Short mmCIF file of C-alpha atoms in Angstrom, two decimals:
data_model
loop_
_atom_site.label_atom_id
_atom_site.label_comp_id
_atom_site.label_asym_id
_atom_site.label_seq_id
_atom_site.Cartn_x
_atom_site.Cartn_y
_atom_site.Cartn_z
CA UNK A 1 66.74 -86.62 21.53
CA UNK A 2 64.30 -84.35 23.52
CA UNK A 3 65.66 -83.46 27.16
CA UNK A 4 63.83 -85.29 30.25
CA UNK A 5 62.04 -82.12 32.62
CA UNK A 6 60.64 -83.29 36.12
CA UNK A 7 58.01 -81.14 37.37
CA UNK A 8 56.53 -81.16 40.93
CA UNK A 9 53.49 -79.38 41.91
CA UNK A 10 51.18 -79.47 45.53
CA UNK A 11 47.99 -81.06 45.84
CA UNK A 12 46.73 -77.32 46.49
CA UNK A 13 47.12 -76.90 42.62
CA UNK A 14 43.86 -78.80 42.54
CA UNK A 15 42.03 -77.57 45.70
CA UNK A 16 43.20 -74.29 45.89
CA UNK A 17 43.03 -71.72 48.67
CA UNK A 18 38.77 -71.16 49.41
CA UNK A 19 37.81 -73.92 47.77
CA UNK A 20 35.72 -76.81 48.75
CA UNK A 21 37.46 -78.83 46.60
CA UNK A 22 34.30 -80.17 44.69
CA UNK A 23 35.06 -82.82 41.25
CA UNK A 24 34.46 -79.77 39.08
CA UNK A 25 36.59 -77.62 41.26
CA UNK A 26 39.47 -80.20 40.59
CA UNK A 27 38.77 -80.64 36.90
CA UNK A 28 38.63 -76.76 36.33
CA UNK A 29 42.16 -76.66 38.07
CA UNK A 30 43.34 -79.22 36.23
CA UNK A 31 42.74 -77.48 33.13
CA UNK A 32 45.42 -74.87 34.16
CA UNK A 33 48.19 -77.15 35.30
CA UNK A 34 47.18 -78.62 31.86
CA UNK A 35 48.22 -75.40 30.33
CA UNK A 36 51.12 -74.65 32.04
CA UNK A 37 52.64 -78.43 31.75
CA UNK A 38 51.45 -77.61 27.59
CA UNK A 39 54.21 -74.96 27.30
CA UNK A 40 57.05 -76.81 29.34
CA UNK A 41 56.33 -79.78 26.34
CA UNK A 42 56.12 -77.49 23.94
CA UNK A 43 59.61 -76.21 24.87
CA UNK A 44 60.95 -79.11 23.47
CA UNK A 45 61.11 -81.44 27.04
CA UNK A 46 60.06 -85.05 27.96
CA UNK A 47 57.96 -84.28 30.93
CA UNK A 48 57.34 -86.43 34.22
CA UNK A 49 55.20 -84.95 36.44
CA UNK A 50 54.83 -85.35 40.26
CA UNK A 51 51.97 -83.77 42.33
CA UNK A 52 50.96 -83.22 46.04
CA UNK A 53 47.84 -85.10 47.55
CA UNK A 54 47.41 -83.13 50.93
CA UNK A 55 44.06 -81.42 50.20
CA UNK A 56 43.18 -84.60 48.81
CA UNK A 57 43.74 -87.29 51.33
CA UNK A 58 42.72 -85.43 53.87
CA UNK A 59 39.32 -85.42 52.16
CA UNK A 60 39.57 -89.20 52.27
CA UNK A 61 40.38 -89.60 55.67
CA UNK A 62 37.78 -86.70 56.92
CA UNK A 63 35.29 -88.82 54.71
CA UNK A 64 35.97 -92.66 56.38
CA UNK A 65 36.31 -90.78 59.76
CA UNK A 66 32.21 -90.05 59.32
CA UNK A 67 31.47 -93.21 57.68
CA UNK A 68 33.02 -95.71 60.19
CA UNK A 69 30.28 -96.87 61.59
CA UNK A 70 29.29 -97.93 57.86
CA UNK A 71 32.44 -98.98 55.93
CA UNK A 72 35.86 -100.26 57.30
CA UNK A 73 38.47 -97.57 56.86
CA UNK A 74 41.69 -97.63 54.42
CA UNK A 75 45.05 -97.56 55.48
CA UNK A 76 46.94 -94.40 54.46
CA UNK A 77 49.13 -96.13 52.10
CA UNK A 78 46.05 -97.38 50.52
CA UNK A 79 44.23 -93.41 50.75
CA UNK A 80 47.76 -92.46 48.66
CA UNK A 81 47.03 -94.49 46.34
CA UNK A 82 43.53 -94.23 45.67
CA UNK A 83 44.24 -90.04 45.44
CA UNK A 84 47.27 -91.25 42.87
CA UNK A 85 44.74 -92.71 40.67
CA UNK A 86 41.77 -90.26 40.77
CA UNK A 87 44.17 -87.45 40.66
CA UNK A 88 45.89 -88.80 37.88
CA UNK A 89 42.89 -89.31 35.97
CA UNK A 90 42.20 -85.79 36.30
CA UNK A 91 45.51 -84.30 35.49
CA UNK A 92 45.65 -87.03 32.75
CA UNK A 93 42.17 -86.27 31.15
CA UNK A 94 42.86 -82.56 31.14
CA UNK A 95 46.56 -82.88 29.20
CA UNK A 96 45.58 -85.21 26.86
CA UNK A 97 42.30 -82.85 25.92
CA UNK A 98 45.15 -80.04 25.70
CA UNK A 99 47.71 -82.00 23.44
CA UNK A 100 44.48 -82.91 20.85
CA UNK A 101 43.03 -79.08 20.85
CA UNK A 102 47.04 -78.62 19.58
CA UNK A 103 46.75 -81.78 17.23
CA UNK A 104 49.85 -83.18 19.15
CA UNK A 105 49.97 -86.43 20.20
CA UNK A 106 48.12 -87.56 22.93
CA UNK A 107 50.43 -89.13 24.92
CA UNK A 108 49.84 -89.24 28.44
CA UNK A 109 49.83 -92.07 31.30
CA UNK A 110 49.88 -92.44 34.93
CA UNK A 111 51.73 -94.65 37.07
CA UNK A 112 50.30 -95.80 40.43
CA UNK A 113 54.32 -95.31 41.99
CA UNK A 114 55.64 -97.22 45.37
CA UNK A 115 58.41 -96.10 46.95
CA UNK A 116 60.63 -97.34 49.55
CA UNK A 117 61.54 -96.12 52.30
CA UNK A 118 64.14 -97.70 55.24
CA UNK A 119 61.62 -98.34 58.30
CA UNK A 120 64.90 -97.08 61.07
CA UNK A 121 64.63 -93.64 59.22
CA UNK A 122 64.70 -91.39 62.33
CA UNK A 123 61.40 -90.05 61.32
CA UNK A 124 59.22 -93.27 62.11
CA UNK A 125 60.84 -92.20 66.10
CA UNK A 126 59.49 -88.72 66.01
CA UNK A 127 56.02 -88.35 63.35
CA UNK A 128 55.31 -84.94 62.85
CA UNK A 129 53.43 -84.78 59.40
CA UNK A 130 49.44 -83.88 60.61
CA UNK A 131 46.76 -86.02 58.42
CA UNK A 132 43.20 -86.46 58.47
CA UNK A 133 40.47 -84.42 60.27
CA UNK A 134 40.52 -82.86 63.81
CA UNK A 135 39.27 -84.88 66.88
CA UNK A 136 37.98 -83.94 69.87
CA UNK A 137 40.04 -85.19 73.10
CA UNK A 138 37.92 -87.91 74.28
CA UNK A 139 37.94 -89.35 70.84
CA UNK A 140 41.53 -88.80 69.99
CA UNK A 141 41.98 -90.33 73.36
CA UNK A 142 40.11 -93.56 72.19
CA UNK A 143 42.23 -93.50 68.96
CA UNK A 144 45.58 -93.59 70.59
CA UNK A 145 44.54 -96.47 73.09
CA UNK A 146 42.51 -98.51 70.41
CA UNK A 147 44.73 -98.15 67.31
CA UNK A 148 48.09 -96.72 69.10
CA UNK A 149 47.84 -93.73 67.10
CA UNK A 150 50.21 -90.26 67.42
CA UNK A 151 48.33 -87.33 67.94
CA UNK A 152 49.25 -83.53 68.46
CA UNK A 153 46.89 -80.96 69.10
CA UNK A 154 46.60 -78.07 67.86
CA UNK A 155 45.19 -75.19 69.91
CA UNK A 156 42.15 -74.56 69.55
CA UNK A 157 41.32 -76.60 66.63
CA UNK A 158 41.57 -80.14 68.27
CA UNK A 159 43.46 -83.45 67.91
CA UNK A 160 45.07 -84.50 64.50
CA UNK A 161 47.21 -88.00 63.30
CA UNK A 162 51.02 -87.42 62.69
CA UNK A 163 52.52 -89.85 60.49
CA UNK A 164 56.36 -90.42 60.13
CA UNK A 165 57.98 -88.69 56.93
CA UNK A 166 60.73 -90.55 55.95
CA UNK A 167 63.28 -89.96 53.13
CA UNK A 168 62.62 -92.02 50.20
CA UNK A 169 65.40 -94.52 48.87
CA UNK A 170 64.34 -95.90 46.00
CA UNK A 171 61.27 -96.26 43.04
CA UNK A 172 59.84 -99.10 43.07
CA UNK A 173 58.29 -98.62 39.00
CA UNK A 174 61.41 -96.43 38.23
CA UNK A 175 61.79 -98.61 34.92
CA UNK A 176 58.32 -98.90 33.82
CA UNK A 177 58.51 -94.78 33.75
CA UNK A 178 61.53 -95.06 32.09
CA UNK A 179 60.22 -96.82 29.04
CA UNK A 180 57.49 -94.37 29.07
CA UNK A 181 59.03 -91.59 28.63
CA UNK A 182 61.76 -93.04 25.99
CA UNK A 183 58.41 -94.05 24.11
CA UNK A 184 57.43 -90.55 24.04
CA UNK A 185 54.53 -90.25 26.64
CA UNK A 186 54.17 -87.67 29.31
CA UNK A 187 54.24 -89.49 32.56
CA UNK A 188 52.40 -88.51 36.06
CA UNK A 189 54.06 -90.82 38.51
CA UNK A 190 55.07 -90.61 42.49
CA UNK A 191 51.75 -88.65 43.28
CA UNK A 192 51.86 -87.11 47.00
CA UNK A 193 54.96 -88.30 47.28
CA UNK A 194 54.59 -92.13 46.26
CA UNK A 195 53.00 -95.06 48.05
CA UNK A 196 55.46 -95.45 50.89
CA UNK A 197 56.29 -99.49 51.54
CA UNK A 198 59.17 -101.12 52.46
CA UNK A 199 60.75 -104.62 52.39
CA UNK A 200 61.01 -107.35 54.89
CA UNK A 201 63.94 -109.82 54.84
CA UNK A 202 62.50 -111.57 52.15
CA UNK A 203 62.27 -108.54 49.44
CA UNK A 204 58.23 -108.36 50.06
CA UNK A 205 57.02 -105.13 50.28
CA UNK A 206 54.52 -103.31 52.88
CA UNK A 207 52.69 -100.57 53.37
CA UNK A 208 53.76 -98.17 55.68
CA UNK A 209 51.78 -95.41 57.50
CA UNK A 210 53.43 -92.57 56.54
CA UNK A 211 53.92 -89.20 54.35
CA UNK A 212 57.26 -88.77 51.90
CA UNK A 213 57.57 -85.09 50.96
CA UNK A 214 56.51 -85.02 47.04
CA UNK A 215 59.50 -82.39 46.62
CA UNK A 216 61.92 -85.31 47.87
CA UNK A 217 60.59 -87.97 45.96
CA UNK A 218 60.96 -85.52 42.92
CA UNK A 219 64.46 -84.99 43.34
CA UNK A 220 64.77 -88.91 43.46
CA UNK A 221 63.19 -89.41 40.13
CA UNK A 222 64.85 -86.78 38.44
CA UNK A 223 67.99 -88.07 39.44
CA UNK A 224 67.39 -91.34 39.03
CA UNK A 225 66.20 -90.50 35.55
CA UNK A 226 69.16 -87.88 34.81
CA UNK A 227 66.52 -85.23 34.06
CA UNK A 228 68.10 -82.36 32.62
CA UNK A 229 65.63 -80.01 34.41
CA UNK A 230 63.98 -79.87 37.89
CA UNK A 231 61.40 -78.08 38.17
CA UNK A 232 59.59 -77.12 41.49
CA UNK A 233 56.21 -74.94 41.25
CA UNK A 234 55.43 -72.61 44.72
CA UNK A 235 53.37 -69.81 44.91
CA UNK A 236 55.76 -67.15 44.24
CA UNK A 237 57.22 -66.48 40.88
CA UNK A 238 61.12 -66.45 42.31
CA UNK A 239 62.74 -67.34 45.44
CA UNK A 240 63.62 -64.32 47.54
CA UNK A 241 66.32 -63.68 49.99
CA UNK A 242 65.08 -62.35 53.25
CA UNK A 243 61.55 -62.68 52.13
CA UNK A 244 58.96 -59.99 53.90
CA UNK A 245 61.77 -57.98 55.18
CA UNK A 246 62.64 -54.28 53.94
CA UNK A 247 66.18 -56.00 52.39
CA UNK A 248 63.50 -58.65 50.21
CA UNK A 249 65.74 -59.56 47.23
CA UNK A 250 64.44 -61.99 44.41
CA UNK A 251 67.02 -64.35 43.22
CA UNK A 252 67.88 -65.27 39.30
CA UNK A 253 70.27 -67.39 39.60
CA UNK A 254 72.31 -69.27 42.32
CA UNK A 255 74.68 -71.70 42.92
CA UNK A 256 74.60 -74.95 45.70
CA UNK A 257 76.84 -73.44 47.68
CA UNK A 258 74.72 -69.61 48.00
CA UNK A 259 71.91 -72.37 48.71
CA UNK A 260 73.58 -73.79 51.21
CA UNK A 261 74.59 -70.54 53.08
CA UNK A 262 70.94 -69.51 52.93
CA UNK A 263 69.88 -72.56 54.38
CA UNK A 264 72.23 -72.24 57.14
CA UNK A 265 70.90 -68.93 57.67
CA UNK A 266 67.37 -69.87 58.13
CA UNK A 267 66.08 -68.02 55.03
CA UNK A 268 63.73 -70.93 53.91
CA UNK A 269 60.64 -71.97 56.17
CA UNK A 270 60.30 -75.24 57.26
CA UNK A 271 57.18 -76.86 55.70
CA UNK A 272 57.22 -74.05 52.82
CA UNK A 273 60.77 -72.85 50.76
CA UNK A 274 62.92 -75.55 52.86
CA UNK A 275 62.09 -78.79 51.83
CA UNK A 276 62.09 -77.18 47.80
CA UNK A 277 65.39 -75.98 48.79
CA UNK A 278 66.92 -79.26 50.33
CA UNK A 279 65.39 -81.52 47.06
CA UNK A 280 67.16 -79.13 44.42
CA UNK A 281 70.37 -79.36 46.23
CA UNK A 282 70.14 -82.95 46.46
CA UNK A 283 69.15 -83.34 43.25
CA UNK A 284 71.77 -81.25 41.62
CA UNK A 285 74.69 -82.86 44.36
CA UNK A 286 73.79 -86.28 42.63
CA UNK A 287 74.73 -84.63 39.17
CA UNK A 288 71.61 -82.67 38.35
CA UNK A 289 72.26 -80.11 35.75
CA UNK A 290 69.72 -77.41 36.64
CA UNK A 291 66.57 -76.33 39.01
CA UNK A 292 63.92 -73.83 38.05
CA UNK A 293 62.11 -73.08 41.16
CA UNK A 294 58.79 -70.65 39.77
CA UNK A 295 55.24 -70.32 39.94
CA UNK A 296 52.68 -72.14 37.56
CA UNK A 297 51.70 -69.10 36.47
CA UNK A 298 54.79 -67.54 35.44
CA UNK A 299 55.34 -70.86 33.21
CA UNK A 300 51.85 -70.40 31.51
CA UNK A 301 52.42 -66.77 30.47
CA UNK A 302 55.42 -67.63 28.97
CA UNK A 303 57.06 -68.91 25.68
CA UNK A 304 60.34 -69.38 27.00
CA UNK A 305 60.95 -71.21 30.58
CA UNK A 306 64.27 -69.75 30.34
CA UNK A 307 63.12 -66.68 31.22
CA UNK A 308 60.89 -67.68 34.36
CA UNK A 309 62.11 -68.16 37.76
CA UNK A 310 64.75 -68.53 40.15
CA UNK A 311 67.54 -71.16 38.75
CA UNK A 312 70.16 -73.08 40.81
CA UNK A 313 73.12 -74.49 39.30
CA UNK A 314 75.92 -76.56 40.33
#
């Protein structure tokens, strides 16, 4: 029996840092994840694969803010899931174009995910997570009276949507992924964090406007699946203790409880290392066996994932 690998990646992976984030853009970037997701299959793992939408729905929103006039406007639980689909399709395209160049079997499939999430998480009394385009005050202004929208601004740059981001509870198509996987396909489910809904007294689900951390939602899965691997891409190659300072250390390998003390400490930045931080002590609390926290480009120049990264272990 191959071992069961999660692997979460940001949305940024496809529109990456000076890009305008055109289709062939996208496509071009998903060739690399393609690549790098190629070698952690090849080293023997069942692979799920969660990625970030940011870049993405923003683009959506930015794009129904100058067509209103035009065509009624999407929800952002429906935005999530249109980005889950088209996203998918790319990452999906690309690693099943991979596997046949390799004369594998191409086995790949994406599942548009809904999570739930409890609608008295404390988040939904204090939103914080920015989405959409910038606004002007007299139109932001508008927004909050007509549609009761929360808005921050942001000096100098205008007025933006928060949204709520609540923890996510459970995984809605957490069997359907299941038998997936056991039937040997790579699976790209909870995209941008899955479709957040929840459910009224009646077990219905809703949509909810808000944002669940894709690193959280990965941590779910892969203990809900009793992955044998977490894996969390960033931008560096290996977490570092007292990163940018003149004591900068990078880590190997290091237990919950160094994690813990670190987090205490305020080594990891909120809306960066943190939340990576938080989801592979969670994940590895709830009887996870191992995180590899690393770069996508570490994993793509190697043979051996072993050898990559920062690990933390119970």
């Amino acid at each position: 029996m191959k071992k069961t690998a999660v692997i979460a990646f940001g949305g940024n992976a496809l529109i990456q840092a000076g890009q305008k984030g055109t289709q062939a853009e996208q496509l071009e970037n998903a060739k690399k994840a393609a690549e790098m997701m190629f070698h952690v299959i090849k080293s023997g793992y069942k692979l799920l694969i969660v990625h970030g939408n940011g870049p993405q729905v923003g683009n959506i929103l930015i794009q129904q803010e100058r067509a209103i006039s035009e065509i009624p406007p999407y929800t952002l639980d429906i935005c999530g899931a249109m980005t889950e689909g088209s996203m998918g399709y790319m990452i999906e395209r690309t690693l099943i174009n991979r596997l046949v160049a390799a004369k594998e079997e191409p086995k790949v499939a994406t599942v548009i995910t809904e999570v739930v999430v409890d609608d008295k998480d404390p988040a939904f009394k204090n939103p914080t997570k920015p989405v959409g385009p910038f606004y002007p005050e007299f139109r932001a202004e508008e927004l909050m009276r007509t549609k009761k929208w929360h808005m921050k601004e942001d000096a100098g740059r205008g007025w933006r949507k928060v949204v709520p981001s609540p923890k996510p509870l459970e995984v809605v198509q957490l069997d359907a992924i299941k038998v997936l996987l056991d039937s040997g396909y790579t699976v790209i489910a909870g995209g941008g964090g899955g479709i957040p809904v929840k459910k009224d007294l009646s077990g219905y689900l809703l949509g909810v406007e808000a944002v669940i951390d894709k690193d959280y939602t990965s941590s779910l899965l892969a203990r809900s699946l009793k992955a044998d691997l977490f894996i969390i891409l960033t931008g560096v190659d290996k977490v570092y203790k007292d990163f940018g300072k003149p004591t900068q250390k990078e880590l190997d390998r290091i237990t919950v409880k160094e994690a813990e003390k670190m987090l205490a400490e305020e080594q990891f930045p909120p809306g960066s290392m943190k939340p990576k931080i938080e989801a592979a002590i969670e994940y590895i609390k709830h009887g996870g066996k191992e995180v590899l926290i690393t770069s996508a480009e570490a994993i793509e120049k190697t043979d051996d994932i072993s050898k990559v990264g920062t690990r933390i272990v119970p």
